Amino acid sequence: MTPALFLFWVLAAVVLVGGVGVVVMRQPVHSALFLLLSFVGVAGLFVLLHAEFLAAVQILVYAGGIMVLFLFTIMLVNVRRQAAEPFLHPQAGFALLLGAGIYALLGWLLVGEARKIAALGAGGAADPAKLATVMIGGAKIAGNSQAVGWSLYREYFLPFEVASVFLLVAMIGAVVLGKRTMEKVD
Amino acid sequence: MVPLTHYLALSLLLFILGVVGVLVRRNLLTVLMSIELMLNAANLNLIAFSRQLGDLGGQIFSVFIIAVAAGEAAIGLAILISLYRLKGSVNLDDAAEMKG
């Protein structure tokens, strides 16, 4: 077993334990902590996939921003006073059936197409340098963050700006929804 | 190098966990967390393919998905706070006005 494969199994176990914890835990605080575990595991997998910039963003945005948002909300809604949720909701049977259905369908696809998937990009696949180098006016720049940055600002400039407008809209929407009384807004 | 199918299988499992979480849990907080799990699974898929094909496009799409996830979490939690003010509860079964 190569070190990369070993690391993959360890991180996959971390991610799945976190995911199962999110779904199974009764207290939202515990769910949030398992979600954090899952995020960190996914960030590790990103490093393994030579997406170092995305791993840093994952830690900063998910483990930093979104997790703090969740924990503050848990603090605000006083979950301890909520009625205990029964372990099995009437919908649970349907949920498990649907989950098993999607799993069977996609798993069947994955197994059936495994050889084609493995042959994907067989030429340049094993070359991690390709993800970290971009040609700019004949000059080569190196490093994953730099490559992602250049690509983001050159080829994907319009989507990038649209995303910033989207975040502004989300921010204003969150402020308006979070206001104490809706009447005073308009 | 870890085969691509390993990553796809892991991402599939993570996505299913998110689907089951959304359907089984009745606490809006946990439902939102399960949605984050599903978005993470999509990111993992994109980046695994980006690595396999040696194409940066997948990573760029992941950046946008993370931005959308951040916006979704902010709006979802703001809705949760309003729901809590209105009902005094974050249980989704209590918010059933639209159910005929």
PDB file of C-alpha atoms in Angstrom:
ATOM      1  CA  MET A   1       0.000   0.000   0.000  1.00  0.00           C
ATOM      2  CA  THR A   2       1.449   3.310  -1.026  1.00  0.00           C
ATOM      3  CA  PRO A   3       1.504   6.183   1.490  1.00  0.00           C
ATOM      4  CA  ALA A   4      -1.053   8.073  -0.628  1.00  0.00           C
ATOM      5  CA  LEU A   5      -3.478   5.161  -0.544  1.00  0.00           C
ATOM      6  CA  PHE A   6      -3.001   4.748   3.207  1.00  0.00           C
ATOM      7  CA  LEU A   7      -3.689   8.454   3.742  1.00  0.00           C
ATOM      8  CA  PHE A   8      -6.745   8.175   1.531  1.00  0.00           C
ATOM      9  CA  TRP A   9      -8.228   5.391   3.665  1.00  0.00           C
ATOM     10  CA  VAL A  10      -7.531   7.270   6.888  1.00  0.00           C
ATOM     11  CA  LEU A  11      -9.089  10.483   5.557  1.00  0.00           C
ATOM     12  CA  ALA A  12     -12.036   8.616   4.032  1.00  0.00           C
ATOM     13  CA  ALA A  13     -12.717   7.033   7.419  1.00  0.00           C
ATOM     14  CA  VAL A  14     -12.559  10.485   9.057  1.00  0.00           C
ATOM     15  CA  VAL A  15     -14.959  11.942   6.480  1.00  0.00           C
ATOM     16  CA  LEU A  16     -17.458   9.096   6.774  1.00  0.00           C
ATOM     17  CA  VAL A  17     -17.360   9.007  10.590  1.00  0.00           C
ATOM     18  CA  GLY A  18     -18.064  12.751  10.519  1.00  0.00           C
ATOM     19  CA  GLY A  19     -20.917  12.315   8.048  1.00  0.00           C
ATOM     20  CA  VAL A  20     -22.554   9.503  10.008  1.00  0.00           C
ATOM     21  CA  GLY A  21     -22.179  11.537  13.200  1.00  0.00           C
ATOM     22  CA  VAL A  22     -23.975  14.514  11.628  1.00  0.00           C
ATOM     23  CA  VAL A  23     -26.967  12.366  10.728  1.00  0.00           C
ATOM     24  CA  VAL A  24     -27.109  10.215  13.864  1.00  0.00           C
ATOM     25  CA  MET A  25     -26.388  12.613  16.740  1.00  0.00           C
ATOM     26  CA  ARG A  26     -29.415  13.885  18.675  1.00  0.00           C
ATOM     27  CA  GLN A  27     -27.911  17.187  19.847  1.00  0.00           C
ATOM     28  CA  PRO A  28     -27.252  19.753  17.084  1.00  0.00           C
ATOM     29  CA  VAL A  29     -24.024  20.791  18.829  1.00  0.00           C
ATOM     30  CA  HIS A  30     -22.671  17.266  18.476  1.00  0.00           C
ATOM     31  CA  SER A  31     -23.799  17.187  14.846  1.00  0.00           C
ATOM     32  CA  ALA A  32     -21.941  20.440  14.214  1.00  0.00           C
ATOM     33  CA  LEU A  33     -18.738  19.056  15.728  1.00  0.00           C
ATOM     34  CA  PHE A  34     -18.968  15.918  13.578  1.00  0.00           C
ATOM     35  CA  LEU A  35     -19.584  18.165  10.568  1.00  0.00           C
ATOM     36  CA  LEU A  36     -16.343  19.982  11.421  1.00  0.00           C
ATOM     37  CA  LEU A  37     -14.532  16.618  11.491  1.00  0.00           C
ATOM     38  CA  SER A  38     -15.947  15.814   8.064  1.00  0.00           C
ATOM     39  CA  PHE A  39     -14.859  19.196   6.651  1.00  0.00           C
ATOM     40  CA  VAL A  40     -11.319  18.713   7.901  1.00  0.00           C
ATOM     41  CA  GLY A  41     -11.200  15.252   6.365  1.00  0.00           C
ATOM     42  CA  VAL A  42     -12.360  16.600   3.007  1.00  0.00           C
ATOM     43  CA  ALA A  43      -9.709  19.328   3.197  1.00  0.00           C
ATOM     44  CA  GLY A  44      -7.107  16.589   3.706  1.00  0.00           C
ATOM     45  CA  LEU A  45      -8.405  14.783   0.628  1.00  0.00           C
ATOM     46  CA  PHE A  46      -8.076  18.028  -1.352  1.00  0.00           C
ATOM     47  CA  VAL A  47      -4.402  18.195  -0.393  1.00  0.00           C
ATOM     48  CA  LEU A  48      -4.048  14.591  -1.528  1.00  0.00           C
ATOM     49  CA  LEU A  49      -5.599  15.607  -4.856  1.00  0.00           C
ATOM     50  CA  HIS A  50      -3.085  18.433  -5.341  1.00  0.00           C
ATOM     51  CA  ALA A  51      -5.708  21.116  -4.803  1.00  0.00           C
ATOM     52  CA  GLU A  52      -3.868  22.943  -2.035  1.00  0.00           C
ATOM     53  CA  PHE A  53      -5.643  26.249  -2.599  1.00  0.00           C
ATOM     54  CA  LEU A  54      -9.051  24.590  -2.312  1.00  0.00           C
ATOM     55  CA  ALA A  55      -7.940  22.833   0.882  1.00  0.00           C
ATOM     56  CA  ALA A  56      -7.072  26.199   2.435  1.00  0.00           C
ATOM     57  CA  VAL A  57     -10.374  27.684   1.252  1.00  0.00           C
ATOM     58  CA  GLN A  58     -12.219  24.669   2.644  1.00  0.00           C
ATOM     59  CA  ILE A  59     -10.693  25.192   6.087  1.00  0.00           C
ATOM     60  CA  LEU A  60     -11.205  28.972   6.040  1.00  0.00           C
ATOM     61  CA  VAL A  61     -14.748  29.080   4.664  1.00  0.00           C
ATOM     62  CA  TYR A  62     -16.265  25.857   5.986  1.00  0.00           C
ATOM     63  CA  ALA A  63     -14.422  25.125   9.192  1.00  0.00           C
ATOM     64  CA  GLY A  64     -14.016  28.832   9.916  1.00  0.00           C
ATOM     65  CA  GLY A  65     -16.997  30.736   8.571  1.00  0.00           C
ATOM     66  CA  ILE A  66     -19.888  28.340   8.140  1.00  0.00           C
ATOM     67  CA  MET A  67     -19.129  26.424  11.334  1.00  0.00           C
ATOM     68  CA  VAL A  68     -19.088  29.622  13.414  1.00  0.00           C
ATOM     69  CA  LEU A  69     -22.414  30.595  11.820  1.00  0.00           C
ATOM     70  CA  PHE A  70     -23.905  27.221  12.777  1.00  0.00           C
ATOM     71  CA  LEU A  71     -22.601  27.356  16.335  1.00  0.00           C
ATOM     72  CA  PHE A  72     -23.909  30.905  16.861  1.00  0.00           C
ATOM     73  CA  THR A  73     -27.323  29.871  15.569  1.00  0.00           C
ATOM     74  CA  ILE A  74     -27.375  26.830  17.850  1.00  0.00           C
ATOM     75  CA  MET A  75     -26.611  29.196  20.712  1.00  0.00           C
ATOM     76  CA  LEU A  76     -29.427  31.575  19.673  1.00  0.00           C
ATOM     77  CA  VAL A  77     -32.242  29.061  19.296  1.00  0.00           C
ATOM     78  CA  ASN A  78     -31.793  27.373  22.686  1.00  0.00           C
ATOM     79  CA  VAL A  79     -31.969  23.809  21.391  1.00  0.00           C
ATOM     80  CA  ARG A  80     -32.073  22.288  24.860  1.00  0.00           C
ATOM     81  CA  ARG A  81     -35.657  23.445  25.303  1.00  0.00           C
ATOM     82  CA  GLN A  82     -36.743  21.808  22.059  1.00  0.00           C
ATOM     83  CA  ALA A  83     -38.797  18.655  22.339  1.00  0.00           C
ATOM     84  CA  ALA A  84     -36.648  15.574  21.852  1.00  0.00           C
ATOM     85  CA  GLU A  85     -36.777  14.267  18.328  1.00  0.00           C
ATOM     86  CA  PRO A  86     -37.865  10.634  18.058  1.00  0.00           C
ATOM     87  CA  PHE A  87     -35.093   8.461  16.700  1.00  0.00           C
ATOM     88  CA  LEU A  88     -37.091   7.114  13.795  1.00  0.00           C
ATOM     89  CA  HIS A  89     -39.359   9.559  12.022  1.00  0.00           C
ATOM     90  CA  PRO A  90     -42.302   8.071  10.025  1.00  0.00           C
ATOM     91  CA  GLN A  91     -40.415   9.296   6.965  1.00  0.00           C
ATOM     92  CA  ALA A  92     -37.323   7.259   7.865  1.00  0.00           C
ATOM     93  CA  GLY A  93     -38.326   4.205   5.871  1.00  0.00           C
ATOM     94  CA  PHE A  94     -38.847   6.295   2.737  1.00  0.00           C
ATOM     95  CA  ALA A  95     -35.563   8.123   3.336  1.00  0.00           C
ATOM     96  CA  LEU A  96     -33.559   4.935   3.663  1.00  0.00           C
ATOM     97  CA  LEU A  97     -35.284   3.456   0.624  1.00  0.00           C
ATOM     98  CA  LEU A  98     -34.512   6.535  -1.479  1.00  0.00           C
ATOM     99  CA  GLY A  99     -30.931   6.621  -0.201  1.00  0.00           C
ATOM    100  CA  ALA A 100     -30.459   2.942  -1.014  1.00  0.00           C
ATOM    101  CA  GLY A 101     -32.021   3.547  -4.440  1.00  0.00           C
ATOM    102  CA  ILE A 102     -29.669   6.400  -5.322  1.00  0.00           C
ATOM    103  CA  TYR A 103     -26.773   4.412  -3.931  1.00  0.00           C
ATOM    104  CA  ALA A 104     -27.653   1.361  -6.011  1.00  0.00           C
ATOM    105  CA  LEU A 105     -28.136   3.417  -9.188  1.00  0.00           C
ATOM    106  CA  LEU A 106     -24.952   5.455  -8.912  1.00  0.00           C
ATOM    107  CA  GLY A 107     -22.963   2.527  -7.522  1.00  0.00           C
ATOM    108  CA  TRP A 108     -24.048   0.408 -10.468  1.00  0.00           C
ATOM    109  CA  LEU A 109     -22.983   3.194 -12.830  1.00  0.00           C
ATOM    110  CA  LEU A 110     -19.655   3.541 -11.035  1.00  0.00           C
ATOM    111  CA  VAL A 111     -18.887  -0.178 -11.133  1.00  0.00           C
ATOM    112  CA  GLY A 112     -20.109  -0.549 -14.709  1.00  0.00           C
ATOM    113  CA  GLU A 113     -18.034   2.341 -15.984  1.00  0.00           C
ATOM    114  CA  ALA A 114     -15.020   1.730 -13.740  1.00  0.00           C
ATOM    115  CA  ARG A 115     -12.739   0.798 -16.613  1.00  0.00           C
ATOM    116  CA  LYS A 116     -13.709   3.832 -18.685  1.00  0.00           C
ATOM    117  CA  ILE A 117     -13.274   6.097 -15.667  1.00  0.00           C
ATOM    118  CA  ALA A 118      -9.866   4.621 -14.942  1.00  0.00           C
ATOM    119  CA  ALA A 119      -8.841   5.273 -18.548  1.00  0.00           C
ATOM    120  CA  LEU A 120      -9.911   8.944 -18.357  1.00  0.00           C
ATOM    121  CA  GLY A 121      -7.110  11.329 -19.211  1.00  0.00           C
ATOM    122  CA  ALA A 122      -4.638   8.507 -19.076  1.00  0.00           C
ATOM    123  CA  GLY A 123      -2.096  10.719 -20.812  1.00  0.00           C
ATOM    124  CA  GLY A 124      -1.649  13.634 -18.430  1.00  0.00           C
ATOM    125  CA  ALA A 125      -3.387  12.261 -15.368  1.00  0.00           C
ATOM    126  CA  ALA A 126      -0.402  11.248 -13.351  1.00  0.00           C
ATOM    127  CA  ASP A 127       1.233  14.629 -13.829  1.00  0.00           C
ATOM    128  CA  PRO A 128       0.428  16.822 -10.816  1.00  0.00           C
ATOM    129  CA  ALA A 129       2.483  19.649 -12.290  1.00  0.00           C
ATOM    130  CA  LYS A 130      -0.221  20.204 -14.868  1.00  0.00           C
ATOM    131  CA  LEU A 131      -2.569  21.453 -12.177  1.00  0.00           C
ATOM    132  CA  ALA A 132      -0.013  23.891 -10.870  1.00  0.00           C
ATOM    133  CA  THR A 133       1.293  25.460 -14.021  1.00  0.00           C
ATOM    134  CA  VAL A 134      -0.307  27.874 -16.433  1.00  0.00           C
ATOM    135  CA  MET A 135       1.345  29.488 -19.399  1.00  0.00           C
ATOM    136  CA  ILE A 136       1.090  33.261 -19.312  1.00  0.00           C
ATOM    137  CA  GLY A 137       2.464  35.050 -22.294  1.00  0.00           C
ATOM    138  CA  GLY A 138       5.065  32.376 -22.787  1.00  0.00           C
ATOM    139  CA  ALA A 139       6.126  32.478 -19.131  1.00  0.00           C
ATOM    140  CA  LYS A 140       5.302  29.623 -16.798  1.00  0.00           C
ATOM    141  CA  ILE A 141       3.932  30.294 -13.348  1.00  0.00           C
ATOM    142  CA  ALA A 142       4.055  27.637 -10.695  1.00  0.00           C
ATOM    143  CA  GLY A 143       1.992  26.770  -7.641  1.00  0.00           C
ATOM    144  CA  ASN A 144      -1.608  25.683  -7.356  1.00  0.00           C
ATOM    145  CA  SER A 145      -2.877  28.912  -5.747  1.00  0.00           C
ATOM    146  CA  GLN A 146      -1.281  31.023  -8.443  1.00  0.00           C
ATOM    147  CA  ALA A 147      -2.673  28.823 -11.203  1.00  0.00           C
ATOM    148  CA  VAL A 148      -6.185  28.898  -9.729  1.00  0.00           C
ATOM    149  CA  GLY A 149      -5.942  32.667  -9.258  1.00  0.00           C
ATOM    150  CA  TRP A 150      -4.852  33.290 -12.821  1.00  0.00           C
ATOM    151  CA  SER A 151      -7.533  31.031 -14.196  1.00  0.00           C
ATOM    152  CA  LEU A 152     -10.170  32.682 -12.012  1.00  0.00           C
ATOM    153  CA  TYR A 153      -9.289  36.204 -13.080  1.00  0.00           C
ATOM    154  CA  ARG A 154      -8.722  35.489 -16.765  1.00  0.00           C
ATOM    155  CA  GLU A 155     -10.987  32.743 -18.040  1.00  0.00           C
ATOM    156  CA  TYR A 156     -13.676  32.876 -15.362  1.00  0.00           C
ATOM    157  CA  PHE A 157     -13.789  36.594 -14.679  1.00  0.00           C
ATOM    158  CA  LEU A 158     -17.508  37.108 -15.329  1.00  0.00           C
ATOM    159  CA  PRO A 159     -18.652  34.173 -13.130  1.00  0.00           C
ATOM    160  CA  PHE A 160     -16.303  35.487 -10.449  1.00  0.00           C
ATOM    161  CA  GLU A 161     -17.989  38.896 -10.496  1.00  0.00           C
ATOM    162  CA  VAL A 162     -21.443  37.313 -10.559  1.00  0.00           C
ATOM    163  CA  ALA A 163     -20.445  35.304  -7.492  1.00  0.00           C
ATOM    164  CA  SER A 164     -19.515  38.514  -5.676  1.00  0.00           C
ATOM    165  CA  VAL A 165     -22.933  40.015  -6.500  1.00  0.00           C
ATOM    166  CA  PHE A 166     -24.527  36.765  -5.311  1.00  0.00           C
ATOM    167  CA  LEU A 167     -22.698  37.006  -1.995  1.00  0.00           C
ATOM    168  CA  LEU A 168     -23.841  40.614  -1.589  1.00  0.00           C
ATOM    169  CA  VAL A 169     -27.461  39.569  -2.233  1.00  0.00           C
ATOM    170  CA  ALA A 170     -27.110  36.709   0.266  1.00  0.00           C
ATOM    171  CA  MET A 171     -25.696  39.079   2.870  1.00  0.00           C
ATOM    172  CA  ILE A 172     -28.506  41.623   2.456  1.00  0.00           C
ATOM    173  CA  GLY A 173     -31.075  38.816   2.462  1.00  0.00           C
ATOM    174  CA  ALA A 174     -29.675  37.356   5.672  1.00  0.00           C
ATOM    175  CA  VAL A 175     -29.734  40.772   7.367  1.00  0.00           C
ATOM    176  CA  VAL A 176     -33.326  41.450   6.286  1.00  0.00           C
ATOM    177  CA  LEU A 177     -34.527  37.991   7.359  1.00  0.00           C
ATOM    178  CA  GLY A 178     -32.737  38.224  10.671  1.00  0.00           C
ATOM    179  CA  LYS A 179     -34.309  41.562  11.619  1.00  0.00           C
ATOM    180  CA  ARG A 180     -36.366  41.463  14.766  1.00  0.00           C
ATOM    181  CA  THR A 181     -39.623  42.708  13.227  1.00  0.00           C
ATOM    182  CA  MET A 182     -40.424  42.407   9.568  1.00  0.00           C
ATOM    183  CA  GLU A 183     -42.795  45.421   9.614  1.00  0.00           C
ATOM    184  CA  LYS A 184     -40.048  47.909  10.326  1.00  0.00           C
ATOM    185  CA  VAL A 185     -38.114  46.844   7.242  1.00  0.00           C
ATOM    186  CA  ASP A 186     -40.448  48.374   4.684  1.00  0.00           C
TER     187      ASP A 186
ATOM    188  CA  MET B   1      -1.739   7.534  -6.971  1.00  0.00           C
ATOM    189  CA  VAL B   2      -5.187   6.764  -5.566  1.00  0.00           C
ATOM    190  CA  PRO B   3      -7.593   5.547  -8.274  1.00  0.00           C
ATOM    191  CA  LEU B   4     -10.338   7.937  -9.278  1.00  0.00           C
ATOM    192  CA  THR B   5     -13.027   5.355  -8.520  1.00  0.00           C
ATOM    193  CA  HIS B   6     -12.059   5.419  -4.816  1.00  0.00           C
ATOM    194  CA  TYR B   7     -12.818   9.124  -4.657  1.00  0.00           C
ATOM    195  CA  LEU B   8     -16.068   8.708  -6.588  1.00  0.00           C
ATOM    196  CA  ALA B   9     -17.214   5.932  -4.245  1.00  0.00           C
ATOM    197  CA  LEU B  10     -16.390   8.029  -1.169  1.00  0.00           C
ATOM    198  CA  SER B  11     -18.178  11.029  -2.628  1.00  0.00           C
ATOM    199  CA  LEU B  12     -21.206   8.838  -3.405  1.00  0.00           C
ATOM    200  CA  LEU B  13     -21.344   7.606   0.199  1.00  0.00           C
ATOM    201  CA  LEU B  14     -21.053  11.150   1.528  1.00  0.00           C
ATOM    202  CA  PHE B  15     -23.824  12.349  -0.776  1.00  0.00           C
ATOM    203  CA  ILE B  16     -26.153   9.515   0.304  1.00  0.00           C
ATOM    204  CA  LEU B  17     -25.470  10.371   3.949  1.00  0.00           C
ATOM    205  CA  GLY B  18     -26.573  13.931   3.162  1.00  0.00           C
ATOM    206  CA  VAL B  19     -29.747  12.780   1.388  1.00  0.00           C
ATOM    207  CA  VAL B  20     -30.710  10.478   4.255  1.00  0.00           C
ATOM    208  CA  GLY B  21     -29.938  13.235   6.769  1.00  0.00           C
ATOM    209  CA  VAL B  22     -32.194  15.717   4.969  1.00  0.00           C
ATOM    210  CA  LEU B  23     -35.070  13.230   4.868  1.00  0.00           C
ATOM    211  CA  VAL B  24     -34.734  11.602   8.291  1.00  0.00           C
ATOM    212  CA  ARG B  25     -33.898  14.520  10.564  1.00  0.00           C
ATOM    213  CA  ARG B  26     -36.638  16.969  11.498  1.00  0.00           C
ATOM    214  CA  ASN B  27     -34.390  19.586  13.090  1.00  0.00           C
ATOM    215  CA  LEU B  28     -33.781  22.368  10.562  1.00  0.00           C
ATOM    216  CA  LEU B  29     -30.213  22.846  11.868  1.00  0.00           C
ATOM    217  CA  THR B  30     -29.266  19.249  11.134  1.00  0.00           C
ATOM    218  CA  VAL B  31     -31.008  19.384   7.763  1.00  0.00           C
ATOM    219  CA  LEU B  32     -28.857  22.375   6.778  1.00  0.00           C
ATOM    220  CA  MET B  33     -25.750  20.512   7.934  1.00  0.00           C
ATOM    221  CA  SER B  34     -26.729  17.540   5.768  1.00  0.00           C
ATOM    222  CA  ILE B  35     -27.038  19.873   2.766  1.00  0.00           C
ATOM    223  CA  GLU B  36     -23.480  21.023   3.459  1.00  0.00           C
ATOM    224  CA  LEU B  37     -22.409  17.360   3.403  1.00  0.00           C
ATOM    225  CA  MET B  38     -23.952  16.952  -0.056  1.00  0.00           C
ATOM    226  CA  LEU B  39     -22.217  20.082  -1.371  1.00  0.00           C
ATOM    227  CA  ASN B  40     -18.936  18.746  -0.002  1.00  0.00           C
ATOM    228  CA  ALA B  41     -19.487  15.482  -1.858  1.00  0.00           C
ATOM    229  CA  ALA B  42     -20.007  17.411  -5.104  1.00  0.00           C
ATOM    230  CA  ASN B  43     -16.782  19.343  -4.493  1.00  0.00           C
ATOM    231  CA  LEU B  44     -14.871  16.129  -3.878  1.00  0.00           C
ATOM    232  CA  ASN B  45     -16.152  14.716  -7.154  1.00  0.00           C
ATOM    233  CA  LEU B  46     -15.191  17.808  -9.135  1.00  0.00           C
ATOM    234  CA  ILE B  47     -11.699  17.955  -7.697  1.00  0.00           C
ATOM    235  CA  ALA B  48     -11.090  14.250  -8.210  1.00  0.00           C
ATOM    236  CA  PHE B  49     -11.989  14.640 -11.888  1.00  0.00           C
ATOM    237  CA  SER B  50      -9.874  17.796 -12.102  1.00  0.00           C
ATOM    238  CA  ARG B  51      -6.913  15.781 -10.872  1.00  0.00           C
ATOM    239  CA  GLN B  52      -7.603  12.887 -13.208  1.00  0.00           C
ATOM    240  CA  LEU B  53      -7.982  15.042 -16.307  1.00  0.00           C
ATOM    241  CA  GLY B  54      -5.233  17.490 -15.388  1.00  0.00           C
ATOM    242  CA  ASP B  55      -7.700  20.349 -15.883  1.00  0.00           C
ATOM    243  CA  LEU B  56      -8.030  23.292 -13.502  1.00  0.00           C
ATOM    244  CA  GLY B  57     -11.691  23.831 -14.425  1.00  0.00           C
ATOM    245  CA  GLY B  58     -12.938  21.491 -11.715  1.00  0.00           C
ATOM    246  CA  GLN B  59     -11.155  23.426  -9.004  1.00  0.00           C
ATOM    247  CA  ILE B  60     -12.607  26.707 -10.284  1.00  0.00           C
ATOM    248  CA  PHE B  61     -16.115  25.237 -10.165  1.00  0.00           C
ATOM    249  CA  SER B  62     -15.419  24.122  -6.592  1.00  0.00           C
ATOM    250  CA  VAL B  63     -14.565  27.689  -5.645  1.00  0.00           C
ATOM    251  CA  PHE B  64     -17.975  28.774  -6.890  1.00  0.00           C
ATOM    252  CA  ILE B  65     -19.729  25.906  -5.105  1.00  0.00           C
ATOM    253  CA  ILE B  66     -18.053  26.953  -1.861  1.00  0.00           C
ATOM    254  CA  ALA B  67     -19.278  30.536  -2.430  1.00  0.00           C
ATOM    255  CA  VAL B  68     -22.831  29.285  -3.041  1.00  0.00           C
ATOM    256  CA  ALA B  69     -22.606  27.054   0.054  1.00  0.00           C
ATOM    257  CA  ALA B  70     -21.598  30.045   2.175  1.00  0.00           C
ATOM    258  CA  GLY B  71     -24.543  32.082   0.858  1.00  0.00           C
ATOM    259  CA  GLU B  72     -26.904  29.164   1.337  1.00  0.00           C
ATOM    260  CA  ALA B  73     -25.789  28.655   4.936  1.00  0.00           C
ATOM    261  CA  ALA B  74     -26.223  32.355   5.744  1.00  0.00           C
ATOM    262  CA  ILE B  75     -29.722  32.546   4.223  1.00  0.00           C
ATOM    263  CA  GLY B  76     -30.786  29.169   5.627  1.00  0.00           C
ATOM    264  CA  LEU B  77     -29.740  30.096   9.142  1.00  0.00           C
ATOM    265  CA  ALA B  78     -31.453  33.498   8.848  1.00  0.00           C
ATOM    266  CA  ILE B  79     -34.662  31.706   7.831  1.00  0.00           C
ATOM    267  CA  LEU B  80     -34.147  29.361  10.797  1.00  0.00           C
ATOM    268  CA  ILE B  81     -33.927  32.348  13.168  1.00  0.00           C
ATOM    269  CA  SER B  82     -37.151  33.860  11.766  1.00  0.00           C
ATOM    270  CA  LEU B  83     -38.870  30.488  12.008  1.00  0.00           C
ATOM    271  CA  TYR B  84     -37.782  30.173  15.624  1.00  0.00           C
ATOM    272  CA  ARG B  85     -39.156  33.648  16.412  1.00  0.00           C
ATOM    273  CA  LEU B  86     -42.435  32.777  14.735  1.00  0.00           C
ATOM    274  CA  LYS B  87     -42.953  29.267  16.144  1.00  0.00           C
ATOM    275  CA  GLY B  88     -40.595  28.919  19.068  1.00  0.00           C
ATOM    276  CA  SER B  89     -39.336  25.723  17.485  1.00  0.00           C
ATOM    277  CA  VAL B  90     -36.982  24.628  14.724  1.00  0.00           C
ATOM    278  CA  ASN B  91     -38.759  21.349  14.053  1.00  0.00           C
ATOM    279  CA  LEU B  92     -39.737  21.092  10.405  1.00  0.00           C
ATOM    280  CA  ASP B  93     -42.969  19.221  11.260  1.00  0.00           C
ATOM    281  CA  ASP B  94     -44.163  22.360  13.065  1.00  0.00           C
ATOM    282  CA  ALA B  95     -43.852  24.424   9.898  1.00  0.00           C
ATOM    283  CA  ALA B  96     -46.630  22.691   7.966  1.00  0.00           C
ATOM    284  CA  GLU B  97     -48.952  25.578   7.030  1.00  0.00           C
ATOM    285  CA  MET B  98     -48.603  24.858   3.323  1.00  0.00           C
ATOM    286  CA  LYS B  99     -49.606  21.217   3.825  1.00  0.00           C
ATOM    287  CA  GLY B 100     -53.237  21.260   2.593  1.00  0.00           C
TER     288      GLY B 100
END
